[in-house]
Short mmCIF file of C-alpha atoms in Angstrom, two decimals:
data_model
loop_
_atom_site.label_atom_id
_atom_site.label_comp_id
_atom_site.label_asym_id
_atom_site.label_seq_id
_atom_site.Cartn_x
_atom_site.Cartn_y
_atom_site.Cartn_z
CA MET A 1 -64.38 28.75 20.73
CA SER A 2 -63.06 32.14 20.04
CA THR A 3 -59.72 33.20 18.36
CA THR A 4 -57.60 36.04 19.32
CA GLY A 5 -56.54 37.16 15.92
CA PRO A 6 -56.16 35.99 12.33
CA PRO A 7 -55.02 32.57 11.42
CA PRO A 8 -51.32 32.01 11.01
CA PRO A 9 -50.11 32.32 7.38
CA ARG A 10 -50.07 28.92 5.43
CA PRO A 11 -46.46 27.93 4.34
CA THR A 12 -45.66 28.60 0.82
CA LEU A 13 -44.20 25.63 -1.26
CA VAL A 14 -41.58 26.70 -3.67
CA ALA A 15 -40.14 24.33 -6.33
CA HIS A 16 -36.28 24.71 -6.58
CA ASP A 17 -34.39 23.64 -9.70
CA PRO A 18 -31.44 21.41 -8.78
CA PRO A 19 -28.14 22.97 -9.59
CA GLY A 20 -26.82 22.31 -13.01
CA ASP A 21 -28.43 20.18 -15.43
CA ALA A 22 -31.80 18.53 -14.29
CA ALA A 23 -30.62 15.05 -15.72
CA THR A 24 -27.26 15.29 -13.74
CA PRO A 25 -27.55 13.70 -10.34
CA PRO A 26 -26.12 15.70 -7.40
CA PRO A 27 -22.63 14.94 -6.58
CA PRO A 28 -21.81 12.50 -3.70
CA PRO A 29 -20.77 13.98 -0.35
CA PRO A 30 -17.15 15.14 -0.39
CA LEU A 31 -15.94 12.17 1.88
CA ILE A 32 -17.40 9.60 -0.31
CA ARG A 33 -15.85 10.78 -3.63
CA PRO A 34 -12.27 9.95 -2.69
CA LEU A 35 -13.34 6.53 -1.45
CA ALA A 36 -15.34 5.79 -4.44
CA ARG A 37 -12.40 6.93 -6.87
CA THR A 38 -10.09 4.60 -4.84
CA VAL A 39 -12.29 1.66 -4.99
CA ALA A 40 -13.15 2.17 -8.74
CA ARG A 41 -9.45 2.49 -9.63
CA HIS A 42 -8.77 -0.95 -7.99
CA VAL A 43 -11.81 -2.79 -9.26
CA LEU A 44 -11.53 -1.53 -12.81
CA ALA A 45 -7.85 -2.61 -13.16
CA ASP A 46 -7.98 -5.11 -16.01
CA THR A 47 -4.56 -6.54 -15.55
CA SER A 48 -5.02 -8.26 -12.30
CA ALA A 49 -7.30 -10.74 -10.83
CA ILE A 50 -10.04 -10.68 -8.04
CA GLY A 51 -9.23 -12.85 -5.21
CA VAL A 52 -11.22 -15.08 -2.81
CA VAL A 53 -9.39 -16.16 0.49
CA GLY A 54 -11.32 -19.00 2.15
CA CYS A 55 -12.58 -21.93 0.11
CA GLY A 56 -15.47 -23.09 2.22
CA VAL A 57 -19.24 -22.96 1.34
CA VAL A 58 -19.30 -19.22 1.06
CA GLY A 59 -15.94 -18.87 -0.80
CA GLU A 60 -16.78 -21.43 -3.29
CA GLN A 61 -20.18 -19.84 -4.00
CA LEU A 62 -18.41 -16.42 -4.32
CA ALA A 63 -15.75 -18.00 -6.66
CA SER A 64 -18.55 -19.35 -8.80
CA ASP A 65 -20.38 -15.96 -9.05
CA LEU A 66 -17.11 -14.11 -9.66
CA VAL A 67 -15.88 -16.40 -12.47
CA ARG A 68 -18.90 -15.30 -14.43
CA VAL A 69 -17.87 -11.64 -14.52
CA TYR A 70 -14.13 -11.47 -14.04
CA ASP A 71 -11.45 -12.90 -16.53
CA ARG A 72 -9.44 -14.06 -13.48
CA VAL A 73 -10.32 -15.41 -10.13
CA LEU A 74 -7.57 -16.46 -7.85
CA VAL A 75 -8.41 -18.53 -4.70
CA PHE A 76 -6.40 -19.36 -1.77
CA ASP A 77 -7.12 -21.60 1.38
CA THR A 78 -4.73 -23.12 3.99
CA ARG A 79 -6.53 -26.40 3.27
CA GLU A 80 -5.29 -27.62 -0.12
CA SER A 81 -8.31 -30.04 -0.38
CA ALA A 82 -10.74 -27.01 -0.28
CA MET A 83 -8.75 -25.32 -3.13
CA VAL A 84 -8.67 -28.33 -5.21
CA ARG A 85 -12.33 -28.75 -4.85
CA VAL A 86 -13.08 -25.18 -5.84
CA VAL A 87 -10.85 -25.24 -8.77
CA THR A 88 -12.04 -28.60 -10.06
CA HIS A 89 -15.72 -27.68 -9.75
CA VAL A 90 -16.14 -24.02 -10.56
CA VAL A 91 -16.12 -23.11 -14.30
CA GLY A 92 -17.32 -20.04 -15.81
CA PRO A 93 -18.52 -19.05 -19.24
CA ALA A 94 -16.31 -19.75 -22.20
CA GLY A 95 -14.31 -22.24 -19.96
CA ARG A 96 -12.85 -19.50 -17.72
CA ALA A 97 -11.57 -21.32 -14.63
CA VAL A 98 -10.69 -20.31 -11.18
CA GLU A 99 -6.94 -20.57 -10.36
CA ALA A 100 -5.39 -21.69 -7.08
CA ALA A 101 -2.62 -19.68 -5.57
CA THR A 102 0.18 -21.18 -3.78
CA ASN A 103 0.23 -18.69 -0.97
CA LEU A 104 -1.48 -15.52 0.48
CA GLU A 105 1.41 -13.32 -1.00
CA THR A 106 0.61 -14.44 -4.48
CA VAL A 107 -3.16 -13.47 -3.95
CA ALA A 108 -1.94 -10.03 -2.43
CA ARG A 109 0.47 -9.41 -5.29
CA GLU A 110 -1.77 -10.41 -8.21
CA CYS A 111 -5.32 -9.19 -7.18
CA HIS A 112 -6.82 -5.84 -7.20
CA THR A 113 -9.60 -6.74 -4.79
CA LEU A 114 -9.88 -9.35 -2.16
CA TYR A 115 -12.90 -11.28 -0.60
CA LEU A 116 -12.30 -12.78 2.71
CA ALA A 117 -14.64 -15.68 3.30
CA LEU A 118 -12.83 -17.03 6.53
CA PRO A 119 -14.43 -19.07 9.47
CA THR A 120 -15.52 -16.95 12.27
CA PRO A 121 -17.21 -19.55 14.59
CA ALA A 122 -19.35 -18.33 17.49
CA SER A 123 -17.40 -18.04 20.79
CA THR A 124 -18.42 -20.82 23.14
CA SER A 125 -16.89 -19.24 26.27
CA GLY A 126 -16.38 -15.64 27.41
CA PRO A 127 -18.32 -12.69 25.93
CA PRO A 128 -20.57 -13.35 22.94
CA GLY A 129 -18.86 -12.82 19.62
CA HIS A 130 -17.04 -14.65 17.01
CA ASP A 131 -13.47 -16.20 16.93
CA LEU A 132 -11.54 -13.74 14.73
CA THR A 133 -8.33 -15.68 14.66
CA ALA A 134 -8.32 -16.49 10.94
CA LEU A 135 -9.45 -12.98 10.07
CA HIS A 136 -6.86 -11.31 12.10
CA ALA A 137 -4.07 -13.53 10.78
CA THR A 138 -5.17 -12.79 7.11
CA LEU A 139 -5.61 -9.04 7.74
CA SER A 140 -2.44 -8.73 9.63
CA PHE A 141 -0.44 -10.26 6.55
CA LEU A 142 -2.28 -7.99 4.20
CA HIS A 143 -1.47 -5.00 6.33
CA ALA A 144 2.17 -5.96 6.61
CA TYR A 145 2.17 -6.51 2.81
CA GLN A 146 0.44 -3.14 2.38
CA PHE A 147 -2.20 -4.51 0.27
CA GLN A 148 -3.95 -1.29 -1.18
CA GLY A 149 -7.18 -2.71 -2.81
CA PRO A 150 -10.53 -2.96 -1.35
CA ILE A 151 -10.88 -5.91 1.10
CA LEU A 152 -14.39 -7.28 1.42
CA VAL A 153 -15.19 -9.49 4.38
CA ARG A 154 -17.88 -12.11 3.77
CA SER A 155 -17.52 -13.72 7.22
CA THR A 156 -20.15 -13.51 10.01
CA LEU A 157 -19.26 -10.56 12.32
CA CYS A 158 -20.90 -8.92 15.21
CA PRO A 159 -21.94 -5.25 14.67
CA GLY A 160 -19.15 -2.79 15.15
CA THR A 161 -16.34 -5.44 14.37
CA THR A 162 -15.63 -3.93 11.04
CA ASP A 163 -14.85 -0.55 12.69
CA GLY A 164 -12.56 -2.12 15.21
CA LEU A 165 -10.78 -4.03 12.51
CA ALA A 166 -10.26 -0.78 10.59
CA ARG A 167 -8.80 0.88 13.66
CA THR A 168 -6.37 -2.20 14.12
CA TYR A 169 -5.32 -2.23 10.41
CA PRO A 170 -5.40 1.51 9.40
CA GLY A 171 -5.12 2.50 5.71
CA ARG A 172 -6.83 -0.76 4.40
CA LEU A 173 -10.09 -0.28 2.44
CA LEU A 174 -12.03 -2.76 4.66
CA PHE A 175 -15.76 -3.44 4.07
CA HIS A 176 -18.10 -6.03 5.57
CA VAL A 177 -20.36 -7.58 3.04
CA PRO A 178 -22.54 -10.01 5.09
CA GLU A 179 -23.75 -13.19 3.60
CA PHE A 180 -27.45 -13.15 3.23
CA LEU A 181 -29.29 -16.47 3.79
CA SER A 182 -32.96 -17.07 3.78
CA SER A 183 -34.87 -20.22 4.14
CA ARG A 184 -35.07 -20.32 0.26
CA THR A 185 -31.27 -19.79 -0.30
CA ALA A 186 -29.69 -21.59 2.64
CA HIS A 187 -28.54 -25.16 1.56
CA LEU A 188 -27.68 -26.77 4.96
#
């Protein structure tokens, strides 16, 4: 096998020092910084509570986890018996308890961040997906109320649903935080 000239030069690897102090991580992308500041401003507010809307299996576990970290956890459900169950059974360290809200407006007024753990049953007719009736009713109220804190949806959603909800309810900090269940953690 013959070659028609010298081999191509080998690429030279050059180590570049990161800008600024080597111990300082690079800044986040420009679009992330305002969002991170907004979320941090709401989450770090000491004077208000964190809220859970929906007191089913996911909402109860969420309230149980949150009461270990936050001084004040407020729950709301349209089913009073579900709220009573959560308020009665969930107790955090040093006797911190979960409080029941009388209505959704109280939760929106007193909380800096909301978790929505609402039922989204799978559709049995029509196109595949989930029934978002409870989610739309709650988000519609929060949008009209102009709730400004982060809204974290813990309900089962199809891919792309959160983007559609964000377009329907502009100006809300809406996030999908899916529930993760494995055979070890699912208690059915």
